[in-house]
Amino acid sequence: MNITVVGTGYVGLVSGATFSEIGHNVMCIDNDDKKVAMLKRLEMPIYEEGLDEIVRKNVKAGRLHFSNCIKEGTEFAEVIFIAVGTPPMSTGEANMSYVERVGREVAENMTSYRLLVEKSTVIVNTNEQLKRTMTKYLKNDIPFDIASNPEFLREGTAIKDAFNPDRIVVGIESNRAARLLKEIYEPIVKKSGCPYLEMNIASAELTKHASNSFLAMKISFINAVSRICEITGADIGQVAHGVGLDKRIGPQFLSAGVGYGGSCFPKDVDAFIRMGDECGYSLNILKEVQRINASQREHLMRKLQQELWVLEDKTIAIFGLAFKAGTDDVRESPSLYFVPKLLEKKAKLRLWDPIAKGKFDQDHPGLHYFDNLMECADGADAVLILTDWPEIKQLDLDQLKKNMKCPIIMDGRNLFDPKTMAGKGFTYHCIGKKQAVAMK
Ligand code: UDX
Ligand code: UDX
């Protein structure tokens, strides 16, 4: 089937590439000419494991095309996925203007039936707004449908997630839309055996916000417990293990740390709260989730300040700029909190990240970036770990200690065992466990 995907970001490009991999003919549209030119040269504008292979393969097979022209995309396919960004505005609200614009432009250019599918994360009942917009801008009385098909792709494992989803959710309100979406997803459902859920559009839209908010709540819950652990002498690793083995709870998303980031959880929790307030049911539970998340960063910052007393002129090596391992994405990353705060306090920063350096540098030019972890830690008064990159765990700790001025590690991701670290001569702070002091 022919499919158009508008927006070639973390979600749109992965979705378009995977649709082509399962045999559809896909046109990916983006209004960023530079991105389109890069993609045509088979250069990836984002880092996502396995993405470039699939893109190359399907472009060569003639199943995947790129364009900056929405008219072309509208003519190309009966089904058009909207995967443009919905970034937070200065008010905190998600910016829906890109989604609206796609609706408008598709309406202006379509000459026969089109199914417009919301893949971007939107608040419940956005489909009603889209319908109104489409109707206003349609030149003739041409039939169309709106559907919702939320994405549940985790950056870093997005390709794997796309082929092996826990479920596929589609919100539809016509048989035609149902038939088209079923045909698109059939190869994935057949191969992975995943549940394929059809529901009304509002329910599909809500499923996305409810899922992400619940996962964010799980993280904030374990972070709250980690603070109690620090006060009482319990160990969050052991507690989370004990709690997570209950099948009703499950072990995932119970890693305490410096708080969640990324382009989804912070924005989606915020949008869900706003939606609740607007429709008259206050989701106070999620306001607490946000408060706990913010407090995790402040808490680690306080610990660092207490450990070093004065931060001015201290050299801090920051390990990890991405919001999680496996991605170059720095949106809402903990590093965006710590770097400005430490610069404000006149600390000297040395920064390391295997792939997010470029994206971070765009807004933070003039800082010292290192390709090598050991080099980054050279002469540091403290190392601050912000991303769970596997390279950090593989470090030669004896060498690291030799390289640092003071062997102090502030670990926002609980990557090491405190006792081992103390044994190696480090003063080691992490989250939800007793501080380990270097054994002489
Ligand atoms: C997606 C979703 O759309 C968002 O709602 C969800 O919460 C997270 O995932 P993402 O793919 O991460 O967003 O965004 P981004 O990487 O910024 O990609 C969006 C793309 O849309 C960009 O390439 C941008 O150039 C393009 N775009 C934006 C358009 O093509 N047209 C526009 O009008 C606006
Ligand atoms: C999320 C959703 O998981 C995914 O289904 C989709 O809707 C897009 O948004 P993503 O933001 O890519 O995916 O990453 P995810 O793995 O969910 O992690 C989000 C944040 O939570 C990261 O900052 C991560 O470090 C943090 N996290 C995750 C924790 O702090 N503890 C955990 O136990 C798990």
Short mmCIF file of C-alpha atoms and ligand atoms in Angstrom, two decimals:
data_model
loop_
_atom_site.label_atom_id
_atom_site.label_comp_id
_atom_site.label_asym_id
_atom_site.label_seq_id
_atom_site.Cartn_x
_atom_site.Cartn_y
_atom_site.Cartn_z
CA MET A 1 0.00 0.00 0.00
CA ASN A 2 1.14 3.59 -0.53
CA ILE A 3 1.68 5.50 2.71
CA THR A 4 2.74 9.08 3.39
CA VAL A 5 4.37 10.07 6.67
CA VAL A 6 4.67 13.78 7.43
CA GLY A 7 7.55 14.61 9.78
CA THR A 8 10.83 12.69 9.61
CA GLY A 9 11.93 13.01 13.23
CA TYR A 10 12.50 10.32 15.84
CA VAL A 11 8.99 8.98 15.32
CA GLY A 12 8.18 9.75 11.68
CA LEU A 13 11.41 8.46 10.19
CA VAL A 14 11.35 5.25 12.20
CA SER A 15 7.67 4.69 11.33
CA GLY A 16 8.20 5.42 7.63
CA ALA A 17 11.26 3.19 7.45
CA THR A 18 9.54 0.29 9.19
CA PHE A 19 6.43 0.61 7.00
CA SER A 20 8.69 0.30 3.95
CA GLU A 21 10.53 -2.63 5.49
CA ILE A 22 7.25 -4.58 5.76
CA GLY A 23 6.58 -4.01 2.07
CA HIS A 24 4.66 -0.74 1.75
CA ASN A 25 5.62 2.14 -0.55
CA VAL A 26 6.37 5.08 1.67
CA MET A 27 6.90 8.77 1.09
CA CYS A 28 8.37 10.67 4.04
CA ILE A 29 7.72 14.41 3.97
CA ASP A 30 9.50 17.06 6.02
CA ASN A 31 9.41 20.84 5.74
CA ASP A 32 13.05 21.04 6.81
CA ASP A 33 14.84 21.11 3.44
CA LYS A 34 18.19 20.29 5.03
CA LYS A 35 16.81 17.10 6.56
CA VAL A 36 15.25 16.01 3.30
CA ALA A 37 18.51 16.65 1.43
CA MET A 38 20.44 14.63 4.03
CA LEU A 39 18.00 11.74 3.78
CA LYS A 40 18.20 11.76 0.01
CA ARG A 41 21.98 11.42 0.41
CA LEU A 42 21.24 8.52 2.79
CA GLU A 43 22.61 10.44 5.78
CA MET A 44 20.62 10.07 9.00
CA PRO A 45 19.57 13.31 10.75
CA ILE A 46 19.14 11.41 14.04
CA TYR A 47 20.89 8.52 15.71
CA GLU A 48 18.76 5.41 16.16
CA GLU A 49 20.30 1.96 16.20
CA GLY A 50 19.58 0.01 13.02
CA LEU A 51 17.76 2.89 11.32
CA ASP A 52 20.31 3.67 8.62
CA GLU A 53 20.43 0.04 7.42
CA ILE A 54 16.65 -0.08 6.95
CA VAL A 55 16.55 3.32 5.29
CA ARG A 56 19.36 2.43 2.86
CA LYS A 57 17.88 -0.94 2.04
CA ASN A 58 14.39 0.38 1.29
CA VAL A 59 15.50 3.46 -0.60
CA LYS A 60 17.56 1.18 -2.82
CA ALA A 61 14.58 -1.15 -3.24
CA GLY A 62 12.50 1.85 -4.36
CA ARG A 63 10.03 1.58 -1.47
CA LEU A 64 11.11 4.65 0.51
CA HIS A 65 11.14 8.22 -0.82
CA PHE A 66 11.73 11.65 0.69
CA SER A 67 10.27 15.01 -0.23
CA ASN A 68 9.65 18.45 1.23
CA CYS A 69 6.39 18.84 -0.66
CA ILE A 70 3.18 18.10 1.18
CA LYS A 71 1.21 18.31 -2.07
CA GLU A 72 3.31 15.46 -3.43
CA GLY A 73 2.73 13.48 -0.24
CA THR A 74 -1.01 14.10 -0.38
CA GLU A 75 -1.18 12.87 -3.98
CA PHE A 76 1.05 9.87 -3.25
CA ALA A 77 -1.07 7.99 -0.73
CA GLU A 78 -4.58 7.45 0.54
CA VAL A 79 -3.25 7.16 4.09
CA ILE A 80 -1.26 10.02 5.59
CA PHE A 81 0.36 9.76 9.01
CA ILE A 82 1.03 12.97 10.92
CA ALA A 83 4.32 12.60 12.81
CA VAL A 84 5.41 16.22 13.15
CA GLY A 85 6.66 17.39 16.52
CA THR A 86 4.42 18.73 19.26
CA PRO A 87 7.11 20.56 21.29
CA PRO A 88 6.30 22.32 24.54
CA MET A 89 5.74 26.09 24.25
CA SER A 90 6.98 28.63 26.81
CA THR A 91 3.60 28.25 28.58
CA GLY A 92 4.28 24.51 28.94
CA GLU A 93 1.44 23.61 26.58
CA ALA A 94 2.21 21.28 23.64
CA ASN A 95 2.41 23.21 20.39
CA MET A 96 -0.29 21.84 18.10
CA SER A 97 0.31 24.31 15.29
CA TYR A 98 2.36 21.84 13.21
CA VAL A 99 -0.33 19.19 13.45
CA GLU A 100 -2.96 21.77 12.49
CA ARG A 101 -0.85 22.91 9.55
CA VAL A 102 -0.55 19.39 8.17
CA GLY A 103 -4.35 19.01 8.41
CA ARG A 104 -4.84 22.29 6.60
CA GLU A 105 -2.32 21.56 3.87
CA VAL A 106 -3.63 18.05 3.23
CA ALA A 107 -7.18 19.42 2.96
CA GLU A 108 -6.08 22.10 0.49
CA ASN A 109 -4.29 19.56 -1.71
CA MET A 110 -6.50 16.46 -1.65
CA THR A 111 -8.71 15.62 -4.57
CA SER A 112 -10.13 12.29 -3.37
CA TYR A 113 -10.64 10.38 -0.08
CA ARG A 114 -7.78 10.55 2.43
CA LEU A 115 -7.28 8.99 5.85
CA LEU A 116 -5.32 11.30 8.13
CA VAL A 117 -3.75 9.42 11.04
CA GLU A 118 -2.54 11.13 14.21
CA LYS A 119 0.75 9.52 15.15
CA SER A 120 2.10 12.59 16.94
CA THR A 121 1.07 12.62 20.58
CA VAL A 122 -2.00 14.78 20.95
CA ILE A 123 -4.47 15.56 23.70
CA VAL A 124 -7.76 13.72 23.76
CA ASN A 125 -10.28 14.95 21.19
CA THR A 126 -7.67 16.60 18.97
CA ASN A 127 -9.34 14.58 16.21
CA GLU A 128 -12.41 16.83 16.54
CA GLN A 129 -10.26 19.93 15.95
CA LEU A 130 -8.55 18.28 13.01
CA LYS A 131 -11.91 17.37 11.50
CA ARG A 132 -13.10 20.98 11.82
CA THR A 133 -9.88 22.28 10.24
CA MET A 134 -10.05 19.83 7.36
CA THR A 135 -13.67 20.67 6.66
CA LYS A 136 -12.86 24.41 6.59
CA TYR A 137 -9.96 24.09 4.14
CA LEU A 138 -11.30 21.41 1.78
CA LYS A 139 -11.91 22.86 -1.66
CA ASN A 140 -14.79 20.49 -2.45
CA ASP A 141 -16.94 18.13 -0.50
CA ILE A 142 -14.36 15.34 -0.52
CA PRO A 143 -14.74 12.48 1.97
CA PHE A 144 -12.01 11.93 4.59
CA ASP A 145 -11.43 10.15 7.88
CA ILE A 146 -9.34 10.91 10.91
CA ALA A 147 -7.79 8.10 12.96
CA SER A 148 -5.45 7.91 15.93
CA ASN A 149 -2.52 5.51 16.04
CA PRO A 150 -0.27 6.46 18.96
CA GLU A 151 3.37 5.43 18.92
CA PHE A 152 5.03 3.62 21.81
CA LEU A 153 8.58 3.65 20.45
CA ARG A 154 11.42 4.11 22.91
CA GLU A 155 14.38 5.98 21.52
CA GLY A 156 17.39 3.69 21.37
CA THR A 157 15.21 0.62 20.75
CA ALA A 158 12.66 2.20 18.42
CA ILE A 159 13.25 -0.18 15.51
CA LYS A 160 12.94 -3.23 17.72
CA ASP A 161 9.83 -1.76 19.33
CA ALA A 162 8.26 -1.03 15.92
CA PHE A 163 8.57 -4.66 14.81
CA ASN A 164 7.75 -6.19 18.19
CA PRO A 165 5.21 -3.90 19.84
CA ASP A 166 3.45 -4.83 23.09
CA ARG A 167 0.28 -3.77 21.26
CA ILE A 168 -0.90 -1.69 18.33
CA VAL A 169 -3.62 0.80 19.17
CA VAL A 170 -5.84 2.33 16.52
CA GLY A 171 -8.70 4.76 17.09
CA ILE A 172 -11.16 4.71 14.21
CA GLU A 173 -14.71 5.65 13.42
CA SER A 174 -15.35 4.20 9.96
CA ASN A 175 -15.00 0.79 8.38
CA ARG A 176 -12.87 2.24 5.62
CA ALA A 177 -10.33 3.64 8.09
CA ALA A 178 -10.38 0.36 10.03
CA ARG A 179 -9.72 -1.65 6.88
CA LEU A 180 -6.83 0.57 5.72
CA LEU A 181 -5.02 0.55 9.06
CA LYS A 182 -5.47 -3.19 9.48
CA GLU A 183 -3.93 -3.77 6.08
CA ILE A 184 -0.95 -1.56 6.97
CA TYR A 185 -0.21 -3.35 10.24
CA GLU A 186 -1.08 -6.89 9.18
CA PRO A 187 2.54 -8.00 8.52
CA ILE A 188 3.66 -6.82 11.97
CA VAL A 189 0.69 -8.37 13.75
CA LYS A 190 1.20 -11.66 11.90
CA LYS A 191 4.90 -11.84 12.60
CA SER A 192 4.98 -10.58 16.18
CA GLY A 193 1.60 -11.91 17.30
CA CYS A 194 0.96 -8.66 19.17
CA PRO A 195 -2.57 -7.62 20.15
CA TYR A 196 -4.20 -5.26 17.67
CA LEU A 197 -6.66 -3.00 19.46
CA GLU A 198 -9.39 -1.07 17.69
CA MET A 199 -11.20 1.54 19.76
CA ASN A 200 -12.86 4.89 19.37
CA ILE A 201 -10.55 7.79 18.56
CA ALA A 202 -10.74 9.55 21.93
CA SER A 203 -9.81 6.29 23.68
CA ALA A 204 -6.76 5.81 21.45
CA GLU A 205 -5.62 9.38 22.03
CA LEU A 206 -6.06 8.94 25.76
CA THR A 207 -4.29 5.56 25.83
CA LYS A 208 -1.05 7.28 24.82
CA HIS A 209 -1.14 9.94 27.52
CA ALA A 210 -2.32 7.46 30.15
CA SER A 211 0.50 5.00 29.27
CA ASN A 212 3.28 7.55 29.37
CA SER A 213 1.93 9.19 32.51
CA PHE A 214 1.71 5.83 34.24
CA LEU A 215 5.32 5.01 33.33
CA ALA A 216 6.46 8.43 34.54
CA MET A 217 4.50 7.82 37.74
CA LYS A 218 6.27 4.49 38.24
CA ILE A 219 9.64 6.24 37.95
CA SER A 220 8.65 9.04 40.31
CA PHE A 221 7.26 6.51 42.77
CA ILE A 222 10.52 4.58 42.92
CA ASN A 223 12.41 7.87 43.14
CA ALA A 224 10.28 8.86 46.13
CA VAL A 225 11.00 5.48 47.75
CA SER A 226 14.72 6.04 47.03
CA ARG A 227 14.63 9.16 49.18
CA ILE A 228 13.12 7.19 52.04
CA CYS A 229 15.87 4.61 51.51
CA GLU A 230 18.53 7.28 51.91
CA ILE A 231 16.99 8.40 55.20
CA THR A 232 16.40 4.94 56.63
CA GLY A 233 19.46 3.01 55.42
CA ALA A 234 17.51 0.75 53.04
CA ASP A 235 18.92 0.07 49.56
CA ILE A 236 16.74 1.10 46.59
CA GLY A 237 18.26 -1.59 44.35
CA GLN A 238 17.20 -4.31 46.73
CA VAL A 239 13.79 -2.73 47.39
CA ALA A 240 13.03 -2.25 43.66
CA HIS A 241 14.05 -5.85 42.98
CA GLY A 242 11.76 -7.10 45.73
CA VAL A 243 8.87 -4.92 44.59
CA GLY A 244 9.32 -5.60 40.86
CA LEU A 245 9.15 -9.37 41.20
CA ASP A 246 5.47 -9.01 42.02
CA LYS A 247 3.95 -9.81 38.62
CA ARG A 248 1.25 -7.21 39.19
CA ILE A 249 3.96 -4.54 39.37
CA GLY A 250 6.74 -5.81 37.11
CA PRO A 251 10.46 -4.97 37.19
CA GLN A 252 10.57 -2.36 34.41
CA PHE A 253 10.68 1.38 34.98
CA LEU A 254 11.72 0.92 38.59
CA SER A 255 15.24 2.33 38.24
CA ALA A 256 15.68 5.23 40.61
CA GLY A 257 17.93 8.04 39.48
CA VAL A 258 18.19 11.61 38.40
CA GLY A 259 14.64 11.63 37.01
CA TYR A 260 13.04 11.04 33.65
CA GLY A 261 13.69 13.26 30.63
CA GLY A 262 13.19 13.07 26.88
CA SER A 263 10.75 14.46 24.41
CA CYS A 264 7.80 12.48 25.74
CA PHE A 265 7.37 11.95 29.48
CA PRO A 266 7.86 15.57 30.63
CA LYS A 267 5.66 16.94 27.84
CA ASP A 268 3.01 14.23 28.01
CA VAL A 269 2.61 14.40 31.79
CA ASP A 270 2.27 18.15 31.50
CA ALA A 271 -0.28 17.91 28.69
CA PHE A 272 -2.31 15.31 30.59
CA ILE A 273 -2.42 17.53 33.69
CA ARG A 274 -3.58 20.50 31.61
CA MET A 275 -6.22 18.42 29.88
CA GLY A 276 -7.52 17.25 33.29
CA ASP A 277 -7.64 20.81 34.62
CA GLU A 278 -9.46 21.99 31.51
CA CYS A 279 -12.07 19.26 31.59
CA GLY A 280 -12.69 19.71 35.32
CA TYR A 281 -10.87 16.73 36.83
CA SER A 282 -7.59 17.70 38.36
CA LEU A 283 -4.87 15.06 37.96
CA ASN A 284 -3.07 16.08 41.15
CA ILE A 285 -1.41 12.69 41.27
CA LEU A 286 0.62 13.73 38.20
CA LYS A 287 1.51 17.11 39.66
CA GLU A 288 3.28 15.18 42.41
CA VAL A 289 4.99 13.01 39.78
CA GLN A 290 6.42 16.20 38.24
CA ARG A 291 7.46 17.60 41.62
CA ILE A 292 9.32 14.42 42.54
CA ASN A 293 11.02 14.33 39.15
CA ALA A 294 12.30 17.89 39.48
CA SER A 295 13.40 17.26 43.07
CA GLN A 296 15.66 14.36 42.03
CA ARG A 297 17.86 16.74 40.06
CA GLU A 298 17.91 19.32 42.82
CA HIS A 299 18.76 16.59 45.34
CA LEU A 300 21.79 15.37 43.37
CA MET A 301 22.92 18.96 42.86
CA ARG A 302 22.67 19.55 46.63
CA LYS A 303 24.75 16.44 47.31
CA LEU A 304 27.42 17.62 44.89
CA GLN A 305 27.46 21.06 46.46
CA GLN A 306 27.72 19.57 49.95
CA GLU A 307 30.53 17.25 48.90
CA LEU A 308 32.63 19.94 47.22
CA TRP A 309 31.48 22.84 49.45
CA VAL A 310 32.54 25.54 46.95
CA LEU A 311 31.93 24.84 43.28
CA GLU A 312 33.76 27.86 41.89
CA ASP A 313 36.88 26.74 39.97
CA LYS A 314 36.19 23.08 40.67
CA THR A 315 36.55 20.80 37.68
CA ILE A 316 33.50 18.62 37.14
CA ALA A 317 33.54 15.88 34.51
CA ILE A 318 30.05 15.16 33.25
CA PHE A 319 29.51 11.65 31.90
CA GLY A 320 26.46 11.66 29.63
CA LEU A 321 24.47 14.43 27.95
CA ALA A 322 21.67 12.40 26.29
CA PHE A 323 18.44 11.88 28.25
CA LYS A 324 19.06 8.13 28.17
CA ALA A 325 21.55 5.74 26.64
CA GLY A 326 21.26 4.77 22.97
CA THR A 327 20.15 8.14 21.62
CA ASP A 328 21.59 11.49 20.59
CA ASP A 329 18.45 13.23 21.89
CA VAL A 330 19.05 15.82 24.63
CA ARG A 331 15.49 17.12 24.92
CA GLU A 332 14.62 17.60 28.65
CA SER A 333 17.81 15.78 29.53
CA PRO A 334 19.19 16.10 33.09
CA SER A 335 22.32 17.61 31.50
CA LEU A 336 20.25 20.66 30.54
CA TYR A 337 19.63 21.25 34.25
CA PHE A 338 23.14 20.57 35.55
CA VAL A 339 25.33 22.27 32.94
CA PRO A 340 23.82 25.80 33.27
CA LYS A 341 23.59 25.46 37.08
CA LEU A 342 27.26 24.47 37.37
CA LEU A 343 28.36 27.18 34.95
CA GLU A 344 26.41 29.72 36.99
CA LYS A 345 28.41 28.58 40.02
CA LYS A 346 31.61 29.05 37.97
CA ALA A 347 32.61 25.38 37.94
CA LYS A 348 34.89 24.25 35.11
CA LEU A 349 33.17 21.61 33.01
CA ARG A 350 34.52 18.71 30.97
CA LEU A 351 31.81 16.91 29.01
CA TRP A 352 31.58 13.45 27.49
CA ASP A 353 28.86 11.70 25.50
CA PRO A 354 29.42 9.15 22.72
CA ILE A 355 26.75 10.54 20.36
CA ALA A 356 24.79 13.44 21.87
CA LYS A 357 27.71 15.90 21.87
CA GLY A 358 26.73 17.41 18.53
CA LYS A 359 23.11 18.06 19.54
CA PHE A 360 24.12 19.45 22.96
CA ASP A 361 26.81 21.65 21.45
CA GLN A 362 24.25 23.39 19.20
CA ASP A 363 22.90 25.26 22.25
CA HIS A 364 26.07 25.16 24.37
CA PRO A 365 28.98 26.20 22.18
CA GLY A 366 32.39 26.89 23.62
CA LEU A 367 32.37 24.10 26.21
CA HIS A 368 35.02 21.39 26.50
CA TYR A 369 33.91 18.13 24.96
CA PHE A 370 35.93 14.90 25.07
CA ASP A 371 35.71 11.72 23.03
CA ASN A 372 37.41 9.65 25.67
CA LEU A 373 35.98 9.09 29.16
CA MET A 374 39.36 8.87 30.87
CA GLU A 375 40.52 12.06 29.26
CA CYS A 376 37.31 13.76 30.28
CA ALA A 377 37.95 12.81 33.92
CA ASP A 378 41.53 14.18 33.85
CA GLY A 379 42.16 16.36 36.90
CA ALA A 380 38.47 16.36 37.89
CA ASP A 381 37.40 17.24 41.42
CA ALA A 382 34.31 15.11 40.80
CA VAL A 383 32.65 13.02 38.12
CA LEU A 384 28.91 13.48 37.64
CA ILE A 385 27.13 10.59 35.89
CA LEU A 386 23.93 11.65 34.14
CA THR A 387 23.31 9.01 31.44
CA ASP A 388 23.36 5.22 31.75
CA TRP A 389 25.82 4.66 28.88
CA PRO A 390 27.32 1.15 29.07
CA GLU A 391 30.82 2.58 28.38
CA ILE A 392 30.81 4.13 31.86
CA LYS A 393 30.30 0.77 33.55
CA GLN A 394 33.19 -0.69 31.56
CA LEU A 395 35.69 1.91 32.82
CA ASP A 396 38.93 0.83 34.43
CA LEU A 397 38.16 2.23 37.88
CA ASP A 398 41.76 2.15 39.11
CA GLN A 399 42.85 4.21 36.15
CA LEU A 400 39.89 6.57 36.62
CA LYS A 401 40.90 7.20 40.21
CA LYS A 402 44.47 7.97 39.14
CA ASN A 403 43.22 10.42 36.53
CA MET A 404 41.03 12.42 38.90
CA LYS A 405 42.23 15.09 41.29
CA CYS A 406 39.73 13.93 43.95
CA PRO A 407 38.12 10.50 43.57
CA ILE A 408 34.54 11.69 44.02
CA ILE A 409 31.73 10.22 41.97
CA MET A 410 28.17 11.54 41.95
CA ASP A 411 26.16 8.86 40.18
CA GLY A 412 22.69 9.89 39.03
CA ARG A 413 22.13 6.47 37.41
CA ASN A 414 23.22 4.01 40.10
CA LEU A 415 25.68 2.29 37.78
CA PHE A 416 28.07 0.97 40.42
CA ASP A 417 28.01 -0.92 43.67
CA PRO A 418 28.80 1.49 46.53
CA LYS A 419 30.90 -1.04 48.44
CA THR A 420 33.04 -1.83 45.40
CA MET A 421 33.54 1.87 44.81
CA ALA A 422 34.55 2.49 48.41
CA GLY A 423 36.95 -0.46 48.17
CA LYS A 424 38.53 1.16 45.11
CA GLY A 425 39.06 4.36 47.07
CA PHE A 426 36.19 6.48 45.74
CA THR A 427 33.78 8.64 47.64
CA TYR A 428 30.66 7.49 45.89
CA HIS A 429 27.23 9.08 46.06
CA CYS A 430 24.29 7.59 44.23
CA ILE A 431 20.51 7.59 44.57
CA GLY A 432 18.66 5.68 47.27
CA LYS A 433 21.69 4.00 48.80
CA LYS A 434 24.00 4.95 51.61
CA GLN A 435 26.92 7.08 50.55
CA ALA A 436 30.12 5.03 50.32
CA VAL A 437 33.26 6.64 51.67
CA ALA A 438 36.69 5.68 50.42
CA MET A 439 38.38 3.02 52.52
CA LYS A 440 41.93 4.09 53.32
C1 UDX B 1 7.22 12.84 17.88
C2 UDX B 1 5.76 13.28 18.03
O1 UDX B 1 5.33 13.91 16.93
C3 UDX B 1 5.52 13.95 19.30
O2 UDX B 1 4.18 14.34 19.41
C4 UDX B 1 5.81 12.91 20.32
O3 UDX B 1 5.47 13.33 21.59
C5 UDX B 1 7.28 12.55 20.24
O4 UDX B 1 7.55 12.05 19.00
P1 UDX B 1 9.59 13.60 17.29
O5 UDX B 1 9.59 12.65 16.14
O6 UDX B 1 10.39 13.24 18.48
O7 UDX B 1 8.09 13.88 17.75
O8 UDX B 1 9.92 15.08 16.83
P2 UDX B 1 11.11 15.61 15.95
O9 UDX B 1 12.25 14.68 16.01
O10 UDX B 1 11.24 17.03 16.30
O11 UDX B 1 10.51 15.49 14.47
C6 UDX B 1 9.47 16.23 13.96
C7 UDX B 1 9.73 16.46 12.46
O12 UDX B 1 8.62 17.12 11.87
C8 UDX B 1 10.95 17.34 12.19
O13 UDX B 1 11.82 16.69 11.28
C9 UDX B 1 10.38 18.61 11.59
O14 UDX B 1 11.22 19.22 10.64
C10 UDX B 1 9.10 18.08 10.95
N1 UDX B 1 8.05 19.09 10.75
C11 UDX B 1 7.70 19.92 11.75
C12 UDX B 1 7.41 19.14 9.52
O15 UDX B 1 7.73 18.40 8.61
N2 UDX B 1 6.42 20.05 9.35
C13 UDX B 1 6.05 20.93 10.32
O16 UDX B 1 5.14 21.73 10.10
C14 UDX B 1 6.71 20.86 11.56
C1 UDX B 2 8.93 6.95 25.98
C2 UDX B 2 7.96 5.76 26.07
O1 UDX B 2 8.57 4.74 26.89
C3 UDX B 2 7.64 5.21 24.70
O2 UDX B 2 6.66 4.17 24.82
C4 UDX B 2 7.12 6.31 23.77
O3 UDX B 2 5.80 6.69 24.10
C5 UDX B 2 8.04 7.52 23.78
O4 UDX B 2 8.34 7.93 25.13
P1 UDX B 2 11.51 7.35 25.57
O5 UDX B 2 11.23 8.73 26.06
O6 UDX B 2 12.24 7.18 24.30
O7 UDX B 2 10.16 6.51 25.44
O8 UDX B 2 12.38 6.60 26.69
P2 UDX B 2 12.08 5.73 27.99
O9 UDX B 2 12.85 4.50 27.89
O10 UDX B 2 10.63 5.60 28.26
O11 UDX B 2 12.75 6.64 29.13
C6 UDX B 2 12.24 7.91 29.46
C7 UDX B 2 13.04 8.50 30.59
O12 UDX B 2 12.83 7.81 31.81
C8 UDX B 2 14.56 8.50 30.38
O13 UDX B 2 15.11 9.72 30.82
C9 UDX B 2 15.03 7.35 31.24
O14 UDX B 2 16.37 7.50 31.65
C10 UDX B 2 14.07 7.47 32.41
N1 UDX B 2 13.89 6.22 33.17
C11 UDX B 2 13.39 5.12 32.56
C12 UDX B 2 14.22 6.18 34.53
O15 UDX B 2 14.67 7.19 35.10
N2 UDX B 2 14.01 5.03 35.22
C13 UDX B 2 13.49 3.91 34.64
O16 UDX B 2 13.32 2.90 35.34
C14 UDX B 2 13.17 3.95 33.26
#
